[in-house]
Amino acid sequence: MDGEATGAVEASAPDRVARHLRARITEGRFPPGGHLSEGALGQALGVSRNTLREALRLLCHEGLVVHELHRGFSVRELTVDDVVDLYRSRRLLEGAAARQCAEAPPAARLAVVDAARLGDDEAARDDWEGVQTAIMRFHQAVAGLAGSRRLDESMRQILAELRLAFHALADPDRVLPPFVDRNRVVADLVLAGAGARAERELVAYLDEAERAVLTAFGRRGGTRPVGPTVGADAAG
Amino acid sequence: MDGEATGAVEASAPDRVARHLRARITEGRFPPGGHLSEGALGQALGVSRNTLREALRLLCHEGLVVHELHRGFSVRELTVDDVVDLYRSRRLLEGAAARQCAEAPPAARLAVVDAARLGDDEAARDDWEGVQTAIMRFHQAVAGLAGSRRLDESMRQILAELRLAFHALADPDRVLPPFVDRNRVVADLVLAGAGARAERELVAYLDEAERAVLTAFGRRGGTRPVGPTVGADAAG
DNA sequence: TGCCCCGGATTGTTCAACAATCCGGGCAGC
DNA sequence: GCTGCCCGGATTGTTGAACAATCCGGGGCA
């Protein structure tokens, strides 16, 4: 996704910090609802409070972090409404993109197929984290069928936010496989240029995924009252 | 949209500054390509350079402002590719939203009709700036049919960016009226719940609008080499 | 004319400070 | 013993100054 050489420099400090924190949050190291102390984090990352604030504000704008005046920043905790909203967005965005697949350039369609195949491979070797990533790649590729950088970006943000909910998901080996199979079906339809059918299949897929997340969510993470403050060991 | 009492306080300084600059940029006071000097702006707005930077970074993330390392911030200058990308996004987003209009709550549909009607009124009294705003409201309402806060936000961003191109548009009294009429047609279809036809009509509308912007763009603004630095009189 | 170098100006980042605000704990009163 | 108030420490919001790094324009040199 960010195709630069990424030698860690050649990007402003706030950008680097934001990237770092984004990774930590989406990988679940910083628990949703957890408070992000400026003092502790700044010291742990070796940047000034000002720089850290800029980074946090960015993440805030992306929806991964929440800011309350005079109370500081904390990792966003998705509500049920948020999940519903996110899946509504996905149905519209991915659905519409899939529908137009016949007009998409072949490279974009192949990207969809590749991602689906990758998911199969990872599932075959029981790498469930890899499967998660492949699924993300797949849906990003579906959105990519629309051929718009801005929609790609929107999709990226939606998936990043949604990842906050995925942490509540347990038993990946039981939950994920059906979705991988369905991805293959969608991918084949996309490759064939069957837009309408691809959309229908995809929307059904998303409905089911939404249901799965919502149930796992109600059981586990829905309204955790408060998370611990996250601080020191952030630099890892 | 931001329904607060907006007493100017009760929002952090960077947010206020960002709002201010956003308004200035979208209203065309800061010309696209113009350099945004931190020193001058900060002094003019009466905030520290740090605060100003946070605000600019926000606008950067929204796409209204561009940042080059060690060269600072400048108002974004849209390229032809940008315009194409923006309209591609709009066709997908608004089109898909319109298509589902039958499932949208009545209030959302009425908002579409109201906005279209408002555009008519403003046109009747030759208030072309008002017509512009009404058109924006109309398309925002169309996106609102999807019923997702996040998609609303995406739409808002797209329209804000696109406004950068509208400044190149001259002769509003000759260009705008046909679009106002078309809006009415779309609105009626939406109200009737005729999703498919509404989408077709809307996509045709957007195609034409894109063409209009692109021609006005090639004539006037496409590749202005450089804009003047904008500084002092920003507080107005 | 074309190239190089230099000095001023701007940017990137940090640090220290201060007011405003929030939070938890102790105290008085019932 | 419980409830409500108050206070002090801690955190946040914002500022101003400082310094290195980088860019830009202009003068000198070949």
Short mmCIF file of C-alpha atoms (C1' of nucleotides) in Angstrom, two decimals:
data_model
loop_
_atom_site.label_atom_id
_atom_site.label_comp_id
_atom_site.label_asym_id
_atom_site.label_seq_id
_atom_site.Cartn_x
_atom_site.Cartn_y
_atom_site.Cartn_z
CA MET A 1 0.00 0.00 0.00
CA ASP A 2 2.58 2.61 0.84
CA GLY A 3 5.05 1.72 -1.79
CA GLU A 4 7.93 3.93 -0.74
CA ALA A 5 11.30 2.63 0.24
CA THR A 6 10.27 3.57 3.79
CA GLY A 7 13.72 3.91 5.23
CA ALA A 8 11.96 5.40 8.26
CA VAL A 9 13.23 8.85 7.38
CA GLU A 10 11.98 10.89 4.41
CA ALA A 11 8.67 11.47 6.14
CA SER A 12 7.88 13.97 8.84
CA ALA A 13 7.99 12.83 12.44
CA PRO A 14 4.25 13.13 13.01
CA ASP A 15 3.63 10.92 10.00
CA ARG A 16 6.02 8.31 11.27
CA VAL A 17 4.53 8.40 14.73
CA ALA A 18 1.02 8.18 13.30
CA ARG A 19 2.00 5.17 11.24
CA HIS A 20 3.53 3.49 14.24
CA LEU A 21 0.51 4.09 16.44
CA ARG A 22 -1.86 3.04 13.65
CA ALA A 23 -0.05 -0.26 13.39
CA ARG A 24 -0.12 -0.81 17.15
CA ILE A 25 -3.81 -0.03 17.32
CA THR A 26 -4.93 -2.12 14.39
CA GLU A 27 -2.83 -5.03 15.58
CA GLY A 28 -4.65 -4.82 18.89
CA ARG A 29 -1.75 -3.91 21.11
CA PHE A 30 -3.54 -0.79 22.34
CA PRO A 31 -6.91 -1.99 23.59
CA PRO A 32 -10.02 -0.13 22.44
CA GLY A 33 -11.11 2.38 25.05
CA GLY A 34 -7.59 2.59 26.44
CA HIS A 35 -6.40 6.04 27.31
CA LEU A 36 -3.44 7.38 25.37
CA SER A 37 -1.39 9.47 27.74
CA GLU A 38 0.62 12.17 26.02
CA GLY A 39 3.36 12.16 28.59
CA ALA A 40 3.92 8.41 28.65
CA LEU A 41 3.57 7.88 24.91
CA GLY A 42 5.74 10.81 23.98
CA GLN A 43 8.49 9.59 26.25
CA ALA A 44 8.18 6.01 25.03
CA LEU A 45 8.39 7.04 21.38
CA GLY A 46 11.06 9.64 21.93
CA VAL A 47 9.15 12.54 20.40
CA SER A 48 7.93 15.77 21.86
CA ARG A 49 4.42 16.19 23.06
CA ASN A 50 3.66 18.53 20.20
CA THR A 51 4.66 16.05 17.56
CA LEU A 52 2.75 13.31 19.30
CA ARG A 53 -0.33 15.48 19.42
CA GLU A 54 -0.19 16.08 15.69
CA ALA A 55 0.00 12.35 15.11
CA LEU A 56 -2.89 11.62 17.45
CA ARG A 57 -4.98 14.27 15.80
CA LEU A 58 -4.41 12.55 12.48
CA LEU A 59 -5.54 9.21 13.84
CA CYS A 60 -8.47 11.02 15.33
CA HIS A 61 -9.43 12.22 11.88
CA GLU A 62 -9.11 8.68 10.61
CA GLY A 63 -11.47 7.44 13.26
CA LEU A 64 -9.08 5.14 15.10
CA VAL A 65 -8.75 7.49 18.02
CA VAL A 66 -11.21 9.62 19.91
CA HIS A 67 -10.54 12.98 21.46
CA GLU A 68 -12.41 14.61 24.30
CA LEU A 69 -11.51 18.16 25.24
CA HIS A 70 -9.43 18.30 28.40
CA ARG A 71 -9.57 14.56 28.69
CA GLY A 72 -7.16 13.63 25.96
CA PHE A 73 -7.05 10.86 23.43
CA SER A 74 -8.15 7.26 23.69
CA VAL A 75 -8.40 4.33 21.32
CA ARG A 76 -11.80 4.29 19.74
CA GLU A 77 -14.24 1.77 21.06
CA LEU A 78 -16.76 0.83 18.41
CA THR A 79 -20.41 0.77 19.30
CA VAL A 80 -22.97 -1.46 17.67
CA ASP A 81 -24.11 1.56 15.67
CA ASP A 82 -20.58 2.03 14.41
CA VAL A 83 -20.41 -1.54 13.17
CA VAL A 84 -23.75 -1.19 11.43
CA ASP A 85 -22.63 2.04 9.83
CA LEU A 86 -19.35 0.55 8.69
CA TYR A 87 -21.03 -2.42 7.05
CA ARG A 88 -23.57 -0.16 5.42
CA SER A 89 -20.70 1.78 3.91
CA ARG A 90 -19.04 -1.39 2.77
CA ARG A 91 -22.14 -2.79 1.10
CA LEU A 92 -22.58 0.40 -0.85
CA LEU A 93 -18.94 0.93 -1.75
CA GLU A 94 -17.86 -2.60 -2.47
CA GLY A 95 -21.19 -3.52 -3.98
CA ALA A 96 -21.18 -0.65 -6.42
CA ALA A 97 -17.56 -1.29 -7.31
CA ALA A 98 -18.20 -4.96 -7.95
CA ARG A 99 -21.19 -4.15 -10.10
CA GLN A 100 -19.00 -2.18 -12.47
CA CYS A 101 -16.37 -4.85 -12.66
CA ALA A 102 -16.91 -5.37 -16.38
CA GLU A 103 -15.59 -1.86 -17.01
CA ALA A 104 -12.58 -2.23 -14.74
CA PRO A 105 -9.13 -2.76 -16.24
CA PRO A 106 -7.95 -6.39 -16.27
CA ALA A 107 -5.17 -5.67 -13.80
CA ALA A 108 -7.67 -4.57 -11.18
CA ARG A 109 -9.72 -7.71 -11.69
CA LEU A 110 -6.69 -9.89 -11.43
CA ALA A 111 -5.77 -8.22 -8.16
CA VAL A 112 -9.09 -9.38 -6.79
CA VAL A 113 -8.50 -12.93 -7.89
CA ASP A 114 -4.96 -12.95 -6.56
CA ALA A 115 -6.07 -11.78 -3.14
CA ALA A 116 -8.76 -14.44 -2.98
CA ARG A 117 -6.24 -17.10 -3.97
CA LEU A 118 -3.80 -15.86 -1.37
CA GLY A 119 -6.49 -16.27 1.25
CA ASP A 120 -6.93 -19.87 0.19
CA ASP A 121 -3.22 -20.55 0.51
CA GLU A 122 -2.94 -19.02 3.94
CA ALA A 123 -5.97 -20.95 5.10
CA ALA A 124 -4.42 -24.16 3.80
CA ARG A 125 -1.41 -23.62 6.02
CA ASP A 126 -3.54 -22.55 9.02
CA ASP A 127 -2.04 -19.06 9.18
CA TRP A 128 -5.15 -17.28 10.40
CA GLU A 129 -3.51 -13.95 10.80
CA GLY A 130 -2.38 -14.23 7.21
CA VAL A 131 -5.94 -15.08 6.23
CA GLN A 132 -7.18 -11.93 7.92
CA THR A 133 -4.69 -9.84 5.97
CA ALA A 134 -5.60 -11.60 2.74
CA ILE A 135 -9.27 -10.93 3.32
CA MET A 136 -8.51 -7.26 3.86
CA ARG A 137 -6.47 -7.21 0.67
CA PHE A 138 -9.32 -8.86 -1.16
CA HIS A 139 -11.87 -6.28 -0.15
CA GLN A 140 -9.46 -3.48 -0.80
CA ALA A 141 -9.02 -4.90 -4.27
CA VAL A 142 -12.76 -5.07 -4.80
CA ALA A 143 -13.06 -1.40 -3.94
CA GLY A 144 -10.15 -0.83 -6.29
CA LEU A 145 -12.32 -1.96 -9.17
CA ALA A 146 -13.87 1.49 -9.11
CA GLY A 147 -10.50 2.91 -10.13
CA SER A 148 -10.55 5.88 -7.80
CA ARG A 149 -7.74 6.74 -5.47
CA ARG A 150 -10.13 8.55 -3.18
CA LEU A 151 -12.48 5.63 -2.86
CA ASP A 152 -9.49 3.40 -2.21
CA GLU A 153 -8.58 5.68 0.64
CA SER A 154 -12.10 5.65 2.03
CA MET A 155 -12.11 1.89 1.90
CA ARG A 156 -8.77 1.71 3.63
CA GLN A 157 -10.12 3.83 6.44
CA ILE A 158 -13.28 1.79 6.79
CA LEU A 159 -11.31 -1.43 7.03
CA ALA A 160 -8.91 0.07 9.55
CA GLU A 161 -11.78 1.11 11.75
CA LEU A 162 -13.50 -2.20 11.39
CA ARG A 163 -10.39 -3.98 12.49
CA LEU A 164 -11.06 -2.55 15.92
CA ALA A 165 -14.08 -4.84 16.07
CA PHE A 166 -12.31 -7.88 14.70
CA HIS A 167 -10.30 -8.19 17.86
CA ALA A 168 -13.45 -9.37 19.59
CA LEU A 169 -13.55 -12.27 17.16
CA ALA A 170 -12.37 -15.53 18.62
CA ASP A 171 -12.00 -18.95 16.99
CA PRO A 172 -10.72 -17.73 13.62
CA ASP A 173 -10.31 -21.30 12.46
CA ARG A 174 -14.04 -21.83 12.73
CA VAL A 175 -15.24 -18.40 11.62
CA LEU A 176 -12.97 -17.54 8.73
CA PRO A 177 -13.00 -20.48 6.29
CA PRO A 178 -16.55 -19.96 4.97
CA PHE A 179 -15.69 -16.37 4.14
CA VAL A 180 -12.56 -17.41 2.29
CA ASP A 181 -14.63 -19.73 0.13
CA ARG A 182 -17.16 -17.04 -0.58
CA ASN A 183 -14.37 -14.69 -1.58
CA ARG A 184 -13.36 -17.16 -4.26
CA VAL A 185 -16.88 -17.19 -5.65
CA VAL A 186 -17.00 -13.41 -5.80
CA ALA A 187 -13.56 -13.28 -7.37
CA ASP A 188 -14.57 -15.68 -10.12
CA LEU A 189 -17.67 -13.64 -10.89
CA VAL A 190 -15.58 -10.50 -11.02
CA LEU A 191 -13.09 -12.09 -13.34
CA ALA A 192 -15.94 -13.18 -15.62
CA GLY A 193 -17.30 -9.65 -15.59
CA ALA A 194 -20.63 -10.71 -14.09
CA GLY A 195 -21.19 -7.48 -12.22
CA ALA A 196 -24.76 -7.91 -11.01
CA ARG A 197 -24.19 -11.41 -9.67
CA ALA A 198 -20.91 -10.40 -8.07
CA GLU A 199 -22.67 -7.60 -6.27
CA ARG A 200 -25.45 -9.84 -5.00
CA GLU A 201 -22.97 -12.41 -3.75
CA LEU A 202 -20.83 -9.75 -2.12
CA VAL A 203 -23.74 -8.09 -0.35
CA ALA A 204 -24.88 -11.44 1.01
CA TYR A 205 -21.32 -12.05 2.18
CA LEU A 206 -21.23 -8.71 3.95
CA ASP A 207 -24.59 -9.28 5.59
CA GLU A 208 -23.33 -12.50 7.03
CA ALA A 209 -20.03 -10.98 8.13
CA GLU A 210 -21.91 -8.18 9.84
CA ARG A 211 -24.03 -10.66 11.70
CA ALA A 212 -20.94 -12.58 12.80
CA VAL A 213 -19.19 -9.47 14.06
CA LEU A 214 -22.28 -8.20 15.84
CA THR A 215 -22.86 -11.40 17.75
CA ALA A 216 -19.21 -11.74 18.72
CA PHE A 217 -19.41 -8.11 19.66
CA GLY A 218 -22.44 -8.34 21.88
CA ARG A 219 -20.87 -11.25 23.70
CA ARG A 220 -17.48 -9.73 24.29
CA GLY A 221 -16.60 -6.20 23.61
CA GLY A 222 -19.71 -4.12 23.11
CA THR A 223 -19.62 -1.85 26.10
CA ARG A 224 -16.49 -2.51 28.02
CA PRO A 225 -16.70 0.27 30.59
CA VAL A 226 -13.11 1.39 30.51
CA GLY A 227 -9.73 0.27 29.27
CA PRO A 228 -6.38 0.61 31.01
CA THR A 229 -4.02 3.41 30.19
CA VAL A 230 -1.45 2.40 27.66
CA GLY A 231 1.98 3.76 28.04
CA ALA A 232 5.51 2.64 28.25
CA ASP A 233 6.28 -0.41 26.12
CA ALA A 234 5.09 1.25 22.94
CA ALA A 235 8.37 1.51 21.11
CA GLY A 236 8.61 -2.23 20.41
CA MET B 1 -24.10 19.97 9.54
CA ASP B 2 -22.21 21.03 12.58
CA GLY B 3 -25.27 21.61 14.64
CA GLU B 4 -23.62 23.01 17.75
CA ALA B 5 -24.30 26.45 19.09
CA THR B 6 -20.82 27.29 17.76
CA GLY B 7 -20.09 30.09 20.17
CA ALA B 8 -16.55 30.04 18.80
CA VAL B 9 -15.28 28.50 22.01
CA GLU B 10 -16.01 24.91 23.11
CA ALA B 11 -13.72 23.56 20.42
CA SER B 12 -9.97 23.34 20.44
CA ALA B 13 -7.97 26.07 18.82
CA PRO B 14 -6.65 23.91 15.99
CA ASP B 15 -10.22 22.94 15.14
CA ARG B 16 -11.33 26.53 15.04
CA VAL B 17 -8.38 27.54 12.92
CA ALA B 18 -8.96 24.64 10.58
CA ARG B 19 -12.60 25.61 10.18
CA HIS B 20 -11.63 29.16 9.46
CA LEU B 21 -9.06 28.24 6.86
CA ARG B 22 -11.37 25.68 5.30
CA ALA B 23 -13.99 28.36 4.82
CA ARG B 24 -11.47 30.77 3.31
CA ILE B 25 -10.17 28.14 0.94
CA THR B 26 -13.51 26.82 -0.25
CA GLU B 27 -14.82 30.35 -0.73
CA GLY B 28 -11.86 31.00 -2.97
CA ARG B 29 -10.11 33.64 -0.92
CA PHE B 30 -6.92 31.63 -0.83
CA PRO B 31 -6.10 30.84 -4.44
CA PRO B 32 -5.22 27.24 -5.36
CA GLY B 33 -1.49 26.78 -5.53
CA GLY B 34 -0.95 29.68 -3.16
CA HIS B 35 1.67 29.16 -0.51
CA LEU B 36 0.49 29.22 3.10
CA SER B 37 3.24 30.79 5.14
CA GLU B 38 3.26 29.65 8.74
CA GLY B 39 4.69 32.87 10.04
CA ALA B 40 2.28 35.20 8.28
CA LEU B 41 -0.82 33.10 8.84
CA GLY B 42 -0.08 32.42 12.47
CA GLN B 43 0.38 36.08 13.14
CA ALA B 44 -2.75 37.03 11.20
CA LEU B 45 -4.90 34.52 13.04
CA GLY B 46 -3.32 35.16 16.40
CA VAL B 47 -2.31 31.58 17.12
CA SER B 48 1.04 30.00 17.66
CA ARG B 49 2.87 28.28 14.88
CA ASN B 50 2.31 24.92 16.55
CA THR B 51 -1.44 25.31 16.64
CA LEU B 52 -1.51 26.52 13.07
CA ARG B 53 0.51 23.53 11.98
CA GLU B 54 -1.97 21.13 13.55
CA ALA B 55 -4.78 22.86 11.71
CA LEU B 56 -2.96 22.78 8.39
CA ARG B 57 -2.17 19.13 8.83
CA LEU B 58 -5.86 18.45 9.27
CA LEU B 59 -6.72 20.26 6.08
CA CYS B 60 -3.93 18.34 4.46
CA HIS B 61 -5.60 15.13 5.47
CA GLU B 62 -8.85 16.42 4.03
CA GLY B 63 -7.20 17.10 0.72
CA LEU B 64 -7.68 20.85 0.63
CA VAL B 65 -4.04 21.55 1.36
CA VAL B 66 -0.83 19.98 0.19
CA HIS B 67 2.32 19.55 2.16
CA GLU B 68 5.84 19.19 0.83
CA LEU B 69 8.61 18.44 3.29
CA HIS B 70 10.71 21.51 4.02
CA ARG B 71 8.60 23.54 1.66
CA GLY B 72 5.53 23.95 3.76
CA PHE B 73 1.84 24.01 2.98
CA SER B 74 -0.01 25.33 -0.02
CA VAL B 75 -3.59 25.31 -1.21
CA ARG B 76 -4.21 22.28 -3.33
CA GLU B 77 -4.35 22.81 -7.05
CA LEU B 78 -6.48 20.17 -8.69
CA THR B 79 -5.20 18.43 -11.76
CA VAL B 80 -7.36 17.03 -14.51
CA ASP B 81 -6.78 13.60 -13.02
CA ASP B 82 -8.09 14.81 -9.69
CA VAL B 83 -11.28 16.08 -11.25
CA VAL B 84 -11.79 12.80 -13.08
CA ASP B 85 -11.18 10.88 -9.88
CA LEU B 86 -13.56 13.05 -7.91
CA TYR B 87 -16.36 12.60 -10.41
CA ARG B 88 -15.73 8.90 -10.56
CA SER B 89 -16.18 8.79 -6.79
CA ARG B 90 -19.33 10.83 -7.01
CA ARG B 91 -20.90 8.66 -9.70
CA LEU B 92 -20.32 5.60 -7.59
CA LEU B 93 -21.32 7.07 -4.26
CA GLU B 94 -24.28 9.17 -5.28
CA GLY B 95 -25.39 6.69 -7.88
CA ALA B 96 -25.46 3.79 -5.48
CA ALA B 97 -27.16 5.88 -2.82
CA ALA B 98 -29.84 7.03 -5.24
CA ARG B 99 -30.42 3.49 -6.41
CA GLN B 100 -31.37 2.44 -2.88
CA CYS B 101 -33.66 5.39 -2.38
CA ALA B 102 -36.71 3.17 -1.98
CA GLU B 103 -35.23 1.79 1.23
CA ALA B 104 -34.28 5.18 2.63
CA PRO B 105 -36.37 6.77 5.39
CA PRO B 106 -38.87 9.38 4.20
CA ALA B 107 -37.04 12.17 5.99
CA ALA B 108 -33.91 11.54 3.93
CA ARG B 109 -35.89 11.60 0.72
CA LEU B 110 -37.61 14.81 1.68
CA ALA B 111 -34.25 16.40 2.37
CA VAL B 112 -33.34 15.71 -1.25
CA VAL B 113 -36.53 17.29 -2.51
CA ASP B 114 -36.13 20.30 -0.23
CA ALA B 115 -32.62 20.96 -1.43
CA ALA B 116 -33.70 20.76 -5.05
CA ARG B 117 -36.55 23.15 -4.38
CA LEU B 118 -34.23 25.54 -2.59
CA GLY B 119 -32.01 25.58 -5.65
CA ASP B 120 -35.01 26.57 -7.75
CA ASP B 121 -35.85 29.43 -5.44
CA GLU B 122 -32.32 30.77 -5.35
CA ALA B 123 -32.13 30.58 -9.13
CA ALA B 124 -35.41 32.46 -9.41
CA ARG B 125 -33.90 35.36 -7.51
CA ASP B 126 -30.59 35.22 -9.38
CA ASP B 127 -28.55 34.40 -6.27
CA TRP B 128 -25.97 32.22 -7.96
CA GLU B 129 -23.86 31.75 -4.92
CA GLY B 130 -26.96 30.52 -3.14
CA VAL B 131 -27.62 28.18 -6.04
CA GLN B 132 -24.14 26.73 -5.67
CA THR B 133 -24.75 26.07 -2.00
CA ALA B 134 -28.15 24.56 -2.71
CA ILE B 135 -26.63 22.25 -5.30
CA MET B 136 -24.06 21.13 -2.75
CA ARG B 137 -26.80 20.51 -0.23
CA PHE B 138 -28.72 18.54 -2.81
CA HIS B 139 -25.87 16.18 -3.55
CA GLN B 140 -25.04 15.85 0.11
CA ALA B 141 -28.66 14.87 0.66
CA VAL B 142 -28.49 12.32 -2.14
CA ALA B 143 -25.48 10.71 -0.49
CA GLY B 144 -27.42 10.88 2.75
CA LEU B 145 -29.93 8.44 1.30
CA ALA B 146 -27.44 5.70 2.11
CA GLY B 147 -27.93 6.48 5.78
CA SER B 148 -24.29 6.23 6.79
CA ARG B 149 -22.48 8.92 8.72
CA ARG B 150 -19.20 7.80 7.26
CA LEU B 151 -20.37 8.03 3.70
CA ASP B 152 -21.80 11.45 4.47
CA GLU B 153 -18.38 12.48 5.64
CA SER B 154 -16.70 11.09 2.53
CA MET B 155 -19.17 12.97 0.38
CA ARG B 156 -18.55 16.16 2.30
CA GLN B 157 -14.85 15.82 1.67
CA ILE B 158 -15.31 15.12 -2.01
CA LEU B 159 -17.49 18.16 -2.47
CA ALA B 160 -15.09 20.36 -0.54
CA GLU B 161 -12.24 19.29 -2.76
CA LEU B 162 -14.29 19.72 -5.88
CA ARG B 163 -15.14 23.23 -4.89
CA LEU B 164 -11.51 24.05 -5.59
CA ALA B 165 -12.28 23.44 -9.24
CA PHE B 166 -15.54 25.34 -9.28
CA HIS B 167 -13.68 28.59 -8.88
CA ALA B 168 -12.58 28.22 -12.44
CA LEU B 169 -16.21 28.25 -13.49
CA ALA B 170 -17.36 31.54 -14.91
CA ASP B 171 -20.81 32.60 -16.11
CA PRO B 172 -22.81 30.83 -13.42
CA ASP B 173 -26.02 32.29 -14.82
CA ARG B 174 -25.48 30.39 -18.04
CA VAL B 175 -23.95 27.21 -16.63
CA LEU B 176 -26.01 26.50 -13.54
CA PRO B 177 -29.71 26.61 -14.56
CA PRO B 178 -29.74 23.36 -16.55
CA PHE B 179 -28.27 21.55 -13.56
CA VAL B 180 -30.88 22.97 -11.24
CA ASP B 181 -33.61 21.64 -13.51
CA ARG B 182 -32.00 18.24 -13.65
CA ASN B 183 -31.79 18.18 -9.89
CA ARG B 184 -35.53 18.55 -9.74
CA VAL B 185 -35.99 15.59 -12.01
CA VAL B 186 -33.72 13.44 -9.88
CA ALA B 187 -35.44 14.61 -6.71
CA ASP B 188 -38.85 13.64 -8.04
CA LEU B 189 -37.60 10.20 -9.00
CA VAL B 190 -36.11 9.78 -5.55
CA LEU B 191 -39.32 10.83 -3.89
CA ALA B 192 -41.21 8.31 -5.99
CA GLY B 193 -38.75 5.62 -4.99
CA ALA B 194 -37.68 4.96 -8.58
CA GLY B 195 -34.12 3.99 -7.71
CA ALA B 196 -32.86 2.69 -11.01
CA ARG B 197 -34.11 5.64 -13.02
CA ALA B 198 -32.86 8.10 -10.41
CA GLU B 199 -29.42 6.57 -10.67
CA ARG B 200 -29.36 6.72 -14.46
CA GLU B 201 -30.48 10.33 -14.44
CA LEU B 202 -27.95 11.23 -11.77
CA VAL B 203 -25.05 9.57 -13.55
CA ALA B 204 -25.93 11.39 -16.75
CA TYR B 205 -26.04 14.61 -14.76
CA LEU B 206 -22.63 13.95 -13.27
CA ASP B 207 -21.14 13.09 -16.65
CA GLU B 208 -22.28 16.40 -17.99
CA ALA B 209 -21.09 18.30 -14.94
CA GLU B 210 -17.69 16.66 -15.24
CA ARG B 211 -17.47 17.71 -18.85
CA ALA B 212 -18.38 21.28 -17.93
CA VAL B 213 -15.80 21.47 -15.19
CA LEU B 214 -13.10 19.90 -17.34
CA THR B 215 -13.55 22.32 -20.22
CA ALA B 216 -13.68 25.35 -17.93
CA PHE B 217 -10.66 23.86 -16.27
CA GLY B 218 -8.57 23.36 -19.35
CA ARG B 219 -9.30 26.92 -20.40
CA ARG B 220 -8.51 28.60 -17.12
CA GLY B 221 -6.97 26.89 -14.17
CA GLY B 222 -5.46 23.59 -15.16
CA THR B 223 -1.80 24.19 -14.67
CA ARG B 224 -1.34 27.62 -13.26
CA PRO B 225 2.41 27.54 -12.61
CA VAL B 226 2.39 29.21 -9.21
CA GLY B 227 0.16 31.19 -6.94
CA PRO B 228 1.05 34.12 -4.75
CA THR B 229 1.75 33.68 -1.09
CA VAL B 230 -1.28 34.35 1.02
CA GLY B 231 -0.73 35.99 4.29
CA ALA B 232 -1.93 38.94 6.26
CA ASP B 233 -5.60 39.72 5.68
CA ALA B 234 -6.73 36.27 6.73
CA ALA B 235 -8.56 37.20 9.90
CA GLY B 236 -11.50 38.82 8.07
"C1'" DT C 1 26.35 33.15 -20.33
"C1'" DG C 2 26.35 29.53 -17.11
"C1'" DC C 3 27.77 27.55 -12.66
"C1'" DC C 4 28.82 27.64 -7.74
"C1'" DC C 5 28.51 29.24 -3.33
"C1'" DC C 6 26.65 31.83 0.34
"C1'" DG C 7 23.52 34.19 3.50
"C1'" DG C 8 18.78 35.09 4.78
"C1'" DA C 9 14.39 33.12 5.26
"C1'" DT C 10 11.39 29.31 6.15
"C1'" DT C 11 10.45 24.93 7.92
"C1'" DG C 12 10.80 20.78 11.31
"C1'" DT C 13 11.09 19.65 15.94
"C1'" DT C 14 11.98 20.22 20.60
"C1'" DC C 15 11.65 22.20 25.15
"C1'" DA C 16 9.88 24.71 29.01
"C1'" DA C 17 6.31 27.23 30.83
"C1'" DC C 18 1.63 28.53 32.23
"C1'" DA C 19 -3.57 28.54 32.60
"C1'" DA C 20 -7.49 25.62 32.49
"C1'" DT C 21 -9.47 21.54 33.52
"C1'" DC C 22 -10.12 16.99 35.38
"C1'" DC C 23 -9.64 13.28 38.89
"C1'" DG C 24 -9.14 11.00 43.33
"C1'" DG C 25 -8.84 11.32 48.21
"C1'" DG C 26 -9.62 13.46 52.57
"C1'" DC C 27 -12.69 16.11 55.44
"C1'" DA C 28 -16.93 18.03 57.58
"C1'" DG C 29 -21.60 17.31 58.52
"C1'" DC C 30 -25.60 14.47 59.07
"C1'" DG D 1 -21.28 4.83 58.27
"C1'" DC D 2 -22.66 7.48 54.49
"C1'" DT D 3 -23.03 11.72 51.53
"C1'" DG D 4 -21.43 15.70 49.60
"C1'" DC D 5 -17.79 19.31 49.27
"C1'" DC D 6 -13.22 20.88 48.66
"C1'" DC D 7 -8.57 20.70 47.63
"C1'" DG D 8 -4.18 19.39 45.62
"C1'" DG D 9 -1.79 16.75 42.16
"C1'" DA D 10 -1.83 15.33 37.53
"C1'" DT D 11 -3.03 15.92 32.78
"C1'" DT D 12 -4.27 18.65 28.99
"C1'" DG D 13 -4.35 23.03 25.85
"C1'" DT D 14 -1.66 26.52 24.06
"C1'" DT D 15 2.03 29.49 23.73
"C1'" DG D 16 6.74 31.32 22.86
"C1'" DA D 17 11.37 30.72 22.04
"C1'" DA D 18 15.12 28.14 20.50
"C1'" DC D 19 17.96 25.43 17.27
"C1'" DA D 20 19.25 22.38 13.27
"C1'" DA D 21 18.06 21.33 8.62
"C1'" DT D 22 16.66 22.79 4.39
"C1'" DC D 23 15.33 25.80 0.66
"C1'" DC D 24 15.59 30.05 -2.21
"C1'" DG D 25 17.52 34.05 -4.53
"C1'" DG D 26 21.48 36.74 -5.68
"C1'" DG D 27 26.37 37.84 -6.23
"C1'" DG D 28 30.82 36.31 -7.69
"C1'" DC D 29 33.63 33.52 -10.65
"C1'" DA D 30 35.09 30.94 -14.69
#
